[in-house]
mmCIF file of C-alpha atoms in Angstrom:
data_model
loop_
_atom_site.group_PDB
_atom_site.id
_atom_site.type_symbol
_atom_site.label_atom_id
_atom_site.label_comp_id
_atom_site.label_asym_id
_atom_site.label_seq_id
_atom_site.Cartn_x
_atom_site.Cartn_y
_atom_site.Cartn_z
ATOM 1 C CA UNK A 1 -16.325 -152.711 1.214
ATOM 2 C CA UNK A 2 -15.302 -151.331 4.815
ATOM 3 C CA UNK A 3 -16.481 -147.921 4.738
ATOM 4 C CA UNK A 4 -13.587 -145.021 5.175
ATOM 5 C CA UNK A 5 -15.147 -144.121 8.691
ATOM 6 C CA UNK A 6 -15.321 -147.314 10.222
ATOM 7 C CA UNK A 7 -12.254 -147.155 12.598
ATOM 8 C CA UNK A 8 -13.806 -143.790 13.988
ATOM 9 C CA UNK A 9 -16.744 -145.405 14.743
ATOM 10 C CA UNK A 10 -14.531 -148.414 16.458
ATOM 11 C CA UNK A 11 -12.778 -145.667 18.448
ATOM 12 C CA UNK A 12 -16.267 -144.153 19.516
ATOM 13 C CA UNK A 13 -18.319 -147.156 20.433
ATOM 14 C CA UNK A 14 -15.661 -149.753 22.219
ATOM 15 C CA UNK A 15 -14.550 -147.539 25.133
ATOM 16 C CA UNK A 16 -18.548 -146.958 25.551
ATOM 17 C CA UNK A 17 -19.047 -150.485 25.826
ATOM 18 C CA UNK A 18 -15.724 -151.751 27.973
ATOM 19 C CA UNK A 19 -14.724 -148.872 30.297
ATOM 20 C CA UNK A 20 -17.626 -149.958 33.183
ATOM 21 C CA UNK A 21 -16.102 -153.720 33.093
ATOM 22 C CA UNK A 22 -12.789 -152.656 33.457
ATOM 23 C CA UNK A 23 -12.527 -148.939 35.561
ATOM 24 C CA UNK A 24 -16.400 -148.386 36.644
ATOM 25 C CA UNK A 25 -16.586 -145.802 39.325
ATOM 26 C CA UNK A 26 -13.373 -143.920 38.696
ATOM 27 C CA UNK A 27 -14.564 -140.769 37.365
ATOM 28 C CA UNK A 28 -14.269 -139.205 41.010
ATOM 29 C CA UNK A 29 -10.654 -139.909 41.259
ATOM 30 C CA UNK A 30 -8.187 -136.851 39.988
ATOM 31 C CA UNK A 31 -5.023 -139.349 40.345
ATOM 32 C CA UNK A 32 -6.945 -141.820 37.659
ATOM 33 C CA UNK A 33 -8.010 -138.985 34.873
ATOM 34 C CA UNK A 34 -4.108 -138.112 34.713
ATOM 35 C CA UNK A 35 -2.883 -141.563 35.357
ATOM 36 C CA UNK A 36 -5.435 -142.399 31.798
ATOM 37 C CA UNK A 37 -4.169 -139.545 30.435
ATOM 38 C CA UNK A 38 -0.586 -140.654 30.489
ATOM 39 C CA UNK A 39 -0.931 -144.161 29.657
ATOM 40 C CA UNK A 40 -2.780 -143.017 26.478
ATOM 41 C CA UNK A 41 0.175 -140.863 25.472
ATOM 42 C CA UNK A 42 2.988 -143.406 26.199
ATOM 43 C CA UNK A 43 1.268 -146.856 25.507
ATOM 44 C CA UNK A 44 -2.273 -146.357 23.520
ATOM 45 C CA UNK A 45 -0.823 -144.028 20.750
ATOM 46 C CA UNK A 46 2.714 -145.799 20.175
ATOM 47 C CA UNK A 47 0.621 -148.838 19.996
ATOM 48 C CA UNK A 48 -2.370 -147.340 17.542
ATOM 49 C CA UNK A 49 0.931 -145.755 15.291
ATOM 50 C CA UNK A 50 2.138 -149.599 15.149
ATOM 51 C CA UNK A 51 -1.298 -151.137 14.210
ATOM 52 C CA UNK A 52 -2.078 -148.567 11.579
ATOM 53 C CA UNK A 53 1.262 -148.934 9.853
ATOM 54 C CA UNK A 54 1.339 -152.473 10.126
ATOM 55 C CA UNK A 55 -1.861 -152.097 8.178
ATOM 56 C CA UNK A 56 -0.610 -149.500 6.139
ATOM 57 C CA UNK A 57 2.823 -152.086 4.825
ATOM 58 C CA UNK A 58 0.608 -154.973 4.717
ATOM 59 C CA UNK A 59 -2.379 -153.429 2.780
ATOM 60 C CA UNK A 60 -3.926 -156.614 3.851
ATOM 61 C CA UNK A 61 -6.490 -157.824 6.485
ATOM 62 C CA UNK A 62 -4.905 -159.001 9.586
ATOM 63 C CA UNK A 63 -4.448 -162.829 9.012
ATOM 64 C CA UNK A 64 -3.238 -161.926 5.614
ATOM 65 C CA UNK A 65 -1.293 -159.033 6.182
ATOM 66 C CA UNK A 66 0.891 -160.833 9.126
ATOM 67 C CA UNK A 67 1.439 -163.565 6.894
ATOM 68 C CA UNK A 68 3.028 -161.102 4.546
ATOM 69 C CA UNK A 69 5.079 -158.955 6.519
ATOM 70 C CA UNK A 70 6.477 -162.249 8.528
ATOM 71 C CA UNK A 71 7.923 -162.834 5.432
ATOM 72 C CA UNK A 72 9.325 -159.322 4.141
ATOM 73 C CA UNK A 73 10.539 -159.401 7.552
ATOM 74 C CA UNK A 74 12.079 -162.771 8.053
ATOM 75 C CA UNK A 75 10.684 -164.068 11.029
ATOM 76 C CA UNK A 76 9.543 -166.467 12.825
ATOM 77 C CA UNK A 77 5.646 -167.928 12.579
ATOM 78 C CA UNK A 78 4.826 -167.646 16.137
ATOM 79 C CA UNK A 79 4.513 -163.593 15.003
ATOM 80 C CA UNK A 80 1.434 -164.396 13.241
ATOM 81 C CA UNK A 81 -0.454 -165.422 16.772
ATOM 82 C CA UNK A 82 -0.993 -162.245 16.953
ATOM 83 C CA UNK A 83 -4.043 -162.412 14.294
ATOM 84 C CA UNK A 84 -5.373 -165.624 16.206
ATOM 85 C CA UNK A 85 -5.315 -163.560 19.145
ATOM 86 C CA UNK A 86 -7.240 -160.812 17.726
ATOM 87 C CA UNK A 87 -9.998 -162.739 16.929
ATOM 88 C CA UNK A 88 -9.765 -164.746 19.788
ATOM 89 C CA UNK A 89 -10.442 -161.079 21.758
ATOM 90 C CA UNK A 90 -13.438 -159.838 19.241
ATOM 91 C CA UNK A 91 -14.819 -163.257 20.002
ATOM 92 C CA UNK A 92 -14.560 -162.737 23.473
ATOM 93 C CA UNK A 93 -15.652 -159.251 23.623
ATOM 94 C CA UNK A 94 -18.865 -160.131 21.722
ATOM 95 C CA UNK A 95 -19.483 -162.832 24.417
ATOM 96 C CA UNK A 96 -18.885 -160.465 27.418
ATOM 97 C CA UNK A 97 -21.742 -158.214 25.493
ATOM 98 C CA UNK A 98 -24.024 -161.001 25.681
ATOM 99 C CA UNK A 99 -23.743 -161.393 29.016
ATOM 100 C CA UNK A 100 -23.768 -158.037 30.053
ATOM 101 C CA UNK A 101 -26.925 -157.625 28.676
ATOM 102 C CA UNK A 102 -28.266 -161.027 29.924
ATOM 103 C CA UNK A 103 -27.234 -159.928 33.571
ATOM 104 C CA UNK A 104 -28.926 -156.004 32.451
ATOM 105 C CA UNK A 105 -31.795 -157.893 32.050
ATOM 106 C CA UNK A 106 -31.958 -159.823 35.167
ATOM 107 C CA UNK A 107 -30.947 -156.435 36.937
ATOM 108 C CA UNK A 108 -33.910 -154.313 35.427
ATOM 109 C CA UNK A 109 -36.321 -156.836 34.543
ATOM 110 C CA UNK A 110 -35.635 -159.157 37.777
ATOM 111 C CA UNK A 111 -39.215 -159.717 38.729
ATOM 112 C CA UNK A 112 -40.318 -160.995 34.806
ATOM 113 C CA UNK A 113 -37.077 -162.965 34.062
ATOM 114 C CA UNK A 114 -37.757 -165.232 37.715
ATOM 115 C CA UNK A 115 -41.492 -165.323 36.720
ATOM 116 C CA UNK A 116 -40.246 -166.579 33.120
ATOM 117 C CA UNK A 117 -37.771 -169.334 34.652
ATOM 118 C CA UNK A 118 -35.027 -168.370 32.003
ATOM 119 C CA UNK A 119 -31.512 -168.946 32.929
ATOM 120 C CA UNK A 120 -28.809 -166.619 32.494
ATOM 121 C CA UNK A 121 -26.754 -168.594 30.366
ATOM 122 C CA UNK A 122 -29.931 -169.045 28.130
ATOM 123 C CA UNK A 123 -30.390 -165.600 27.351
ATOM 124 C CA UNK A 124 -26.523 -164.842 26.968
ATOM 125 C CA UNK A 125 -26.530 -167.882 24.018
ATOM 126 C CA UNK A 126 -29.937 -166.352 22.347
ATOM 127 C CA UNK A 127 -28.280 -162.586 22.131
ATOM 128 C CA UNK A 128 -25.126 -163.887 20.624
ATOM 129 C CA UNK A 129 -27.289 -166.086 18.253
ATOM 130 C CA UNK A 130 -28.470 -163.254 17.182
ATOM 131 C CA UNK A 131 -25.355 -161.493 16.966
ATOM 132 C CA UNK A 132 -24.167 -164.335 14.981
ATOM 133 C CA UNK A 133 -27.065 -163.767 12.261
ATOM 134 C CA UNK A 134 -26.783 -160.202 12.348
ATOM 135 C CA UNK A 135 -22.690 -160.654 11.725
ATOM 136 C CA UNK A 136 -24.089 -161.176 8.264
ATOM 137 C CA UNK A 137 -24.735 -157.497 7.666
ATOM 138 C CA UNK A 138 -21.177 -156.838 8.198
ATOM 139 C CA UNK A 139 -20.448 -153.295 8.962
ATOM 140 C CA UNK A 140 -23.791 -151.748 8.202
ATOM 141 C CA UNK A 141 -24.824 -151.770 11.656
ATOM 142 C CA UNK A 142 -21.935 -150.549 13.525
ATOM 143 C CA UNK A 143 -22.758 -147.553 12.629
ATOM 144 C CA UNK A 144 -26.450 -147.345 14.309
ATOM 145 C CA UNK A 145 -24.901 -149.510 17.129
ATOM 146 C CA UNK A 146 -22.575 -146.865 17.929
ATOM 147 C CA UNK A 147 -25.369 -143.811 17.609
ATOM 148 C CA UNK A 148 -27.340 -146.261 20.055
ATOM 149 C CA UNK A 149 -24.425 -146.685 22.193
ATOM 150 C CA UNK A 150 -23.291 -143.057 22.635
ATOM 151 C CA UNK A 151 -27.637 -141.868 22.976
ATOM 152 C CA UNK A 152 -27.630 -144.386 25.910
ATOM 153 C CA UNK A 153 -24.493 -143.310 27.865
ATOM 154 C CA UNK A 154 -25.881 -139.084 27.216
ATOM 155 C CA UNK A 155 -29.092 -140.526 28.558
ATOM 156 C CA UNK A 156 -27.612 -141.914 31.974
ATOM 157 C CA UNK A 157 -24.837 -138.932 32.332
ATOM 158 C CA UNK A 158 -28.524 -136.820 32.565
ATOM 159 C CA UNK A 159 -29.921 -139.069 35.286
ATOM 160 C CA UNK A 160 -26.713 -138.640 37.531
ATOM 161 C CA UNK A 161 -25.379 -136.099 39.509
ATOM 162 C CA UNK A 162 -21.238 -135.248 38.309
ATOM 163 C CA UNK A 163 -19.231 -134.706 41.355
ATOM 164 C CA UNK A 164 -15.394 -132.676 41.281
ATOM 165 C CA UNK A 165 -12.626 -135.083 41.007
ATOM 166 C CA UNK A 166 -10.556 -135.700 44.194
ATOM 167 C CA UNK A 167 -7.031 -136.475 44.197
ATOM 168 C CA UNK A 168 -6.441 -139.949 45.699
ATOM 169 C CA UNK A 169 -3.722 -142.079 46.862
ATOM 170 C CA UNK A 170 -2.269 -143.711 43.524
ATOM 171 C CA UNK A 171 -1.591 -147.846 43.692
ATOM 172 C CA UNK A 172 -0.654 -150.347 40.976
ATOM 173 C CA UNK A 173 -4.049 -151.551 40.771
ATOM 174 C CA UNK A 174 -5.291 -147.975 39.193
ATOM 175 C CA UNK A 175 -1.988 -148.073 36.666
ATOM 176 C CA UNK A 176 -3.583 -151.452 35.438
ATOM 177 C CA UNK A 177 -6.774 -150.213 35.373
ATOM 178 C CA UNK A 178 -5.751 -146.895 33.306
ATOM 179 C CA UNK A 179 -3.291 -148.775 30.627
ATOM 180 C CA UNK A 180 -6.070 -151.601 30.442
ATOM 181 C CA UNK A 181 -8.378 -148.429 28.902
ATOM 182 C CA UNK A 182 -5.687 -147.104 26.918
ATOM 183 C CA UNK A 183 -5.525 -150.255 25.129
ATOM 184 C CA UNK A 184 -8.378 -153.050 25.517
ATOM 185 C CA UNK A 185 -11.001 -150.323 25.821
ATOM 186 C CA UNK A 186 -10.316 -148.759 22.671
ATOM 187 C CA UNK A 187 -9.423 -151.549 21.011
ATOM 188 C CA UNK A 188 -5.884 -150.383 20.481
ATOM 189 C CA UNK A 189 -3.596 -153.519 19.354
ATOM 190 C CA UNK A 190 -7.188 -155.601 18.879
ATOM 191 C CA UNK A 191 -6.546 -155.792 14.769
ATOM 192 C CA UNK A 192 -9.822 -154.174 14.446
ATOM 193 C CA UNK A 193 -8.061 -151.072 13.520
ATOM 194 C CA UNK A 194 -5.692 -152.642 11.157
ATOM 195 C CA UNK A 195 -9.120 -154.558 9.234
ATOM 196 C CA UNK A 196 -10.706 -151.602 9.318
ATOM 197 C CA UNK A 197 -8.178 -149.725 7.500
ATOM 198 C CA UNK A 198 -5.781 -151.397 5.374
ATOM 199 C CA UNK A 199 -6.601 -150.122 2.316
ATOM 200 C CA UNK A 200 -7.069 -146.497 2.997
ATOM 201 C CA UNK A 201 -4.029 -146.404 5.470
ATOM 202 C CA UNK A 202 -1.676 -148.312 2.555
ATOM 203 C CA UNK A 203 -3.248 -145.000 0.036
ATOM 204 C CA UNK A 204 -1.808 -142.680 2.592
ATOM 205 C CA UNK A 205 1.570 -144.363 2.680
ATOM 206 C CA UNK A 206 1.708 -144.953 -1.046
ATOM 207 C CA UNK A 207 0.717 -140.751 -1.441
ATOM 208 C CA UNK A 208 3.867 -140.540 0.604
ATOM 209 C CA UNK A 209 1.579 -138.305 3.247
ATOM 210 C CA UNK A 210 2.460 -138.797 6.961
ATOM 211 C CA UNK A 211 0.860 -141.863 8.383
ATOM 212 C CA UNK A 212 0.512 -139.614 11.623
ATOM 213 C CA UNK A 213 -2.038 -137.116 9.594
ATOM 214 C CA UNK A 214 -4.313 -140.287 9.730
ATOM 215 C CA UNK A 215 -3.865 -141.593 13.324
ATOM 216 C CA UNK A 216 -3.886 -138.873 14.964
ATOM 217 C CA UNK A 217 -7.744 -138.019 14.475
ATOM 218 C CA UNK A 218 -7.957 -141.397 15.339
ATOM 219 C CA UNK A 219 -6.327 -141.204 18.455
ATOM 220 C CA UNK A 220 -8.236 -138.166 19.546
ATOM 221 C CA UNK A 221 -11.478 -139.887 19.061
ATOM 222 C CA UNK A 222 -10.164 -142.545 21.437
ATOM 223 C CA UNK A 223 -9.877 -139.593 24.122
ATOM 224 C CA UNK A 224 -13.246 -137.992 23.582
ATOM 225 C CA UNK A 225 -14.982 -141.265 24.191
ATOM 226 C CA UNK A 226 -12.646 -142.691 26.364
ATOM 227 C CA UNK A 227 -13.400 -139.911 28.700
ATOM 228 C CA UNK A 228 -16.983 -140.221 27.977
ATOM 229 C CA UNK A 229 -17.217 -143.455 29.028
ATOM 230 C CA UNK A 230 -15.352 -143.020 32.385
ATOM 231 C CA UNK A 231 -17.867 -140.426 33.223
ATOM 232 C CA UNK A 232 -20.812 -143.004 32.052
ATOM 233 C CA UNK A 233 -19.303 -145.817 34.184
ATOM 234 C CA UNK A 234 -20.242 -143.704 37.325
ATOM 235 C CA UNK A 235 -23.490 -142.590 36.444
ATOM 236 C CA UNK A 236 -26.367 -144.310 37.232
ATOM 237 C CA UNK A 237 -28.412 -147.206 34.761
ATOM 238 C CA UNK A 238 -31.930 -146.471 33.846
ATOM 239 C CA UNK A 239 -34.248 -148.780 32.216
ATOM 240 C CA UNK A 240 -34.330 -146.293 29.486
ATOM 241 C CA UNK A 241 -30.545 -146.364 28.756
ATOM 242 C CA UNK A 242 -30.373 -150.096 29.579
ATOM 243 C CA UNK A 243 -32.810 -150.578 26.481
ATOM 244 C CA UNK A 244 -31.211 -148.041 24.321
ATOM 245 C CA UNK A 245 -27.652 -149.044 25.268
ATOM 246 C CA UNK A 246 -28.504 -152.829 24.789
ATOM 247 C CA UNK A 247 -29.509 -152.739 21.371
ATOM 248 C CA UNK A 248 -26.810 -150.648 20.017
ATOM 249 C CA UNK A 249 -24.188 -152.925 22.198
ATOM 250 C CA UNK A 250 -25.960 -156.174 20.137
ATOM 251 C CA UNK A 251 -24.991 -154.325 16.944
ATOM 252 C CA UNK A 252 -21.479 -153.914 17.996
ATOM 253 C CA UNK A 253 -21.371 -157.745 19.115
ATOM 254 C CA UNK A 254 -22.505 -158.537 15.306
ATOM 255 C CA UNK A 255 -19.428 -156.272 13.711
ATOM 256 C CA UNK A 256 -17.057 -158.427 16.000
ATOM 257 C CA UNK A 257 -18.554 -161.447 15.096
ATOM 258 C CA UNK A 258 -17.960 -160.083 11.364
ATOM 259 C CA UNK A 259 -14.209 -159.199 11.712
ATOM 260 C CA UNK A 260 -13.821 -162.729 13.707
ATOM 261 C CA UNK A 261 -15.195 -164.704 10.714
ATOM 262 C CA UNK A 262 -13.730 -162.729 7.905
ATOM 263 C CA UNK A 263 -10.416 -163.532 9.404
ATOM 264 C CA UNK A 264 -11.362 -167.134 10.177
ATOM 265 C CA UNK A 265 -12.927 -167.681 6.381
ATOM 266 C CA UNK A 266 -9.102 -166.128 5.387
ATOM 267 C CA UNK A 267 -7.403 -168.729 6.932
ATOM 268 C CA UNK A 268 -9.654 -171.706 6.946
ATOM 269 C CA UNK A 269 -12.069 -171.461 4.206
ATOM 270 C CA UNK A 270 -15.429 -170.801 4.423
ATOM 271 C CA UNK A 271 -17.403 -174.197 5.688
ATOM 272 C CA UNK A 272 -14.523 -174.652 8.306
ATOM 273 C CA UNK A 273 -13.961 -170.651 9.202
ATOM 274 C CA UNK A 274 -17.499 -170.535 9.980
ATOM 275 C CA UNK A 275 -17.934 -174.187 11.761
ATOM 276 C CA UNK A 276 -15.040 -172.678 13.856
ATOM 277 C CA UNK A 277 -16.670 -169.276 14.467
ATOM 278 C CA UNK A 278 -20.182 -170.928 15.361
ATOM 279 C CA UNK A 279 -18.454 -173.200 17.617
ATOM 280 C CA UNK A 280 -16.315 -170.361 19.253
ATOM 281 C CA UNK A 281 -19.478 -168.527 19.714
ATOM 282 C CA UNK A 282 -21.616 -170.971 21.690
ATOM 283 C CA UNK A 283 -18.551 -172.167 23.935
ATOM 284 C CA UNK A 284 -18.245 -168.844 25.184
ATOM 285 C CA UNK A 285 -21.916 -167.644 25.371
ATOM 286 C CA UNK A 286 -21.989 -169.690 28.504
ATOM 287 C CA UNK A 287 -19.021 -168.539 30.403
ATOM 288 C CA UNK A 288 -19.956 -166.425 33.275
ATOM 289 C CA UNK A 289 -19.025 -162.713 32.538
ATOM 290 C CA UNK A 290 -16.419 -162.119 35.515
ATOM 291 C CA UNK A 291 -14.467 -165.297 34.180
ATOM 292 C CA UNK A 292 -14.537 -164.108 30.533
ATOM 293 C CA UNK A 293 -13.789 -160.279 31.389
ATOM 294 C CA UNK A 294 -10.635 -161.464 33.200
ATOM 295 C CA UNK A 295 -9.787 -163.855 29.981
ATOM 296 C CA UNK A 296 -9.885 -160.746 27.727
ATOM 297 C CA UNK A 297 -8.032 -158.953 29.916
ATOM 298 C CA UNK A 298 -5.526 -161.645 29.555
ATOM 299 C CA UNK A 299 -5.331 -162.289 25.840
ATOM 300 C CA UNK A 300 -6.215 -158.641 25.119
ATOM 301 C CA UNK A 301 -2.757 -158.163 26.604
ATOM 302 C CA UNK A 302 -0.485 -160.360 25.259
ATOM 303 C CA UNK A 303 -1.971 -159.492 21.594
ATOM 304 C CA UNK A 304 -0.808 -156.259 22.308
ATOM 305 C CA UNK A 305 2.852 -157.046 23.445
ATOM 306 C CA UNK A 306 3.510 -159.619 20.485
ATOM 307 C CA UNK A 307 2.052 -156.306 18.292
ATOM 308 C CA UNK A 308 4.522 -154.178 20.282
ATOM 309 C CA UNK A 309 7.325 -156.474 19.926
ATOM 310 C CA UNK A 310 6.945 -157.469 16.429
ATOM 311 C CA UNK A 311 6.997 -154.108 15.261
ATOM 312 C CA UNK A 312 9.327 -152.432 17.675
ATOM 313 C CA UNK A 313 12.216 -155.474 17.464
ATOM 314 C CA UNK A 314 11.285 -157.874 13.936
ATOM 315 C CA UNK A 315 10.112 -155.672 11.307
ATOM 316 C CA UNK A 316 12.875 -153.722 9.699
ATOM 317 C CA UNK A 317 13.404 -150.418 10.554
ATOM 318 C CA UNK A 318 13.689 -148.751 7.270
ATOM 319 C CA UNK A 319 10.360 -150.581 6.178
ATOM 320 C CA UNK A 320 8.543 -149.071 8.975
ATOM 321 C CA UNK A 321 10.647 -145.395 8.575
ATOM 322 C CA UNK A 322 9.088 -145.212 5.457
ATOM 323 C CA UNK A 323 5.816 -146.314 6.354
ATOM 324 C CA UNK A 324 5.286 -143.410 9.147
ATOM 325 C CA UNK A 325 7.296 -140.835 6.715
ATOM 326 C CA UNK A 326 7.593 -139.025 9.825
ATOM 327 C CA UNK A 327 9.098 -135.376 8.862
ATOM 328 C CA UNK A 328 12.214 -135.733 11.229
ATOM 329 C CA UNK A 329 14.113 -138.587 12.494
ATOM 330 C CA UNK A 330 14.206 -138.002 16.274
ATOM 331 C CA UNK A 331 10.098 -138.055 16.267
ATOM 332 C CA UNK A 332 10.712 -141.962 14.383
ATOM 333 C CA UNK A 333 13.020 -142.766 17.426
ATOM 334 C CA UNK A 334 10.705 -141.466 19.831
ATOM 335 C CA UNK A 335 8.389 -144.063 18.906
ATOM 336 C CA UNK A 336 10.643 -146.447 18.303
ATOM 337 C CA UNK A 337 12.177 -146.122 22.169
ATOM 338 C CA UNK A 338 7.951 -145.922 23.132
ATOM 339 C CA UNK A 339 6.843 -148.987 21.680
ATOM 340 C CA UNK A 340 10.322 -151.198 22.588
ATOM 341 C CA UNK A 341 10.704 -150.035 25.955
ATOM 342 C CA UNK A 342 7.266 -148.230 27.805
ATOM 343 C CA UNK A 343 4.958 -150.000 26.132
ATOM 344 C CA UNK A 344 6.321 -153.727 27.464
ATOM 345 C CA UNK A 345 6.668 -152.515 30.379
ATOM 346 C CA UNK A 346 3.918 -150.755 30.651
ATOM 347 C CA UNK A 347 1.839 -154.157 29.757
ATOM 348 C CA UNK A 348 3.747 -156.168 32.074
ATOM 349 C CA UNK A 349 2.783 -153.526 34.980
ATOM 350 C CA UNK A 350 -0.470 -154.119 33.963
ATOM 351 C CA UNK A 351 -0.502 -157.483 34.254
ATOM 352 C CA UNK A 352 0.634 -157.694 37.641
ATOM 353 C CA UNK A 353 -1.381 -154.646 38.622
ATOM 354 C CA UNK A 354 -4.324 -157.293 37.410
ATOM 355 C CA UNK A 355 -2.517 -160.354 39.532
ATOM 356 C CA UNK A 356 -2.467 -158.340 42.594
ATOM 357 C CA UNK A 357 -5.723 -157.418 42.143
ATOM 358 C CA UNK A 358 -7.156 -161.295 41.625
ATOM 359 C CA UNK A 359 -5.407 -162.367 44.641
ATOM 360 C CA UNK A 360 -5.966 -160.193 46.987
#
């Protein structure tokens, strides 16, 4: 059983483990902090408040619960992509861990790896082997993964100096790079949120309590870390933190791996769900980490604007209106005009903001 505090943990230990692939060395630019800010007021949290009541109608795991509410709603089965997607993304997160530690280890340990002969994409298959077996714990070692996590960042924020944010020039580039933390980095839209709470969101809903009263602490630990990690993605990487960091990040890797083949066993059955996950997992162990962070960037992406648009545009209103059982109307059309209008756009700003960036 998914324990009650799992999405907090989520919320604490992705942004630790994203937010210096995506935005390292911004915490020294004022004109980033409040562009972050922003973009996790008008696109993280409209997106986390359609995840979790998605969830919270479903009271189903992802595969299943899109299934469902395709139906209630009457649409269309190219909606339910959007669980493919997600695991597509944990799949692809827990590869980009691999070989983030693979190249950590050729970075600290340079002179023993080229003594040992061991090719990068060697090691980057071995730690998501492991990954893979450790998957089988489920969520019992997210939560020691994250502890590890968070110990390692604290331990390189004391072996750097922290400098006063200047204010900088803005550009499109830093808009993608600040909505890209308000979503992928915190796993916003990822359906880790929704698997991690679909049964106690759907007992908040069915106590007729305000959905908000449970996303909001959510939301907040988002923040908190988030900002935590931008400060860690400028500081300095010890051998000390490396180690500590590492083995809490292989943890994490194992909890995506979980979610991935719980949703692929859903849809496939077990002997084909996991031939699919196993194959998934080696295929991408050996993609070089540049190509693959661009890739989740990608996918990460367009998960989230099918979750935007499904909920905002498909799913029936008064479904949802009860769902949130927001207290007044205009805060339900707030969110509504938030997750049908910024939060595409947002995205597709994003997107190009990432284009731009590619190209030039």
């Amino acid at each position: 059983m998914l324990h009650r505090y799992t999405v907090f943990f989520v919320a604490c230990a992705l942004p630790l483990l994203i937010t210096g692939q995506i935005a390292p060395n911004m915490a020294y630019q004022l004109d980033f902090w409040l562009m972050w800010l922003l973009a996790m007021v008008l696109v993280g949290l409209p997106v986390l408040f359609a995840e979790l009541a998605l969830s919270a109608r479903s009271a189903a795991l992802p595969w299943q619960g899109i299934q469902k509410l395709t139906r209630e709603a009457d649409a269309g089965m190219i909606w339910r992509a959007f669980a493919a997607l997600s695991v597509l993304v944990a799949v692809l997160l827990a590869a980009g861990i691999a070989s983030r530690i693979a190249v950590g280890v050729a970075a600290q340990f340079g002179e023993l790896v080229r003594q040992a002969g061991v090719p990068m994409m060697a090691m980057s298959a071995v730690v998501m082997a492991v990954a893979l077996i450790l998957s089988l714990l489920r969520v019992r070692l997210l939560f020691v993964g994250t502890l590890l996590v968070i110990f390692g960042a604290m331990l390189s924020l004391f072996d750097s100096a922290v400098s006063v944010p200047l204010l900088t020039e803005p550009s499109l580039g830093e808009w993608s790079q600040a909505v890209l933390l308000a979503l992928l980095s915190v796993g916003a839209g990822s359906g880790l949120y929704w698997f991690g709470s679909a049964t106690i969101a759907n007992n908040v809903m069915q106590a007729k309590k305000p959905l908000a009263g449970y996303i909001l602490p959510i939301w907040l630990t988002q923040l908190i870390f988030g900002a935590l990690a931008i400060l860690a993605g400028s500081a300095m990487i010890g051998v000390p933190s490396f180690l500590v960091s590492s083995v809490g990040m292989l943890l994490i890797a194992a909890f995506l791996l979980h979610y991935a083949g719980v949703q692929l066993v859903l849809r496939f059955g077990l002997l084909t769900g996991v031939l699919v996950l196993v194959l998934l997992v080696f295929a991408l162990s050996v993609v070089p980490m540049q190509f693959l962070v661009i890739v989740v960037i990608f996918i990460s992406l367009l998960a989230v604007l099918c979750l935007a648009i499904f909920s905002g545009f498909v799913m029936k209103i008064s479904h949802l209106r009860k769902t949130f059982n927001m207290k007044t109307e205009l805060r339900y059309n707030i969110w509504r005009v938030l997750v049908r209008i910024i939060v595409p756009l947002a995205v597709v700003a994003a997107l190009a903001g990432v284009v731009l960036e590619l190209v030039a």
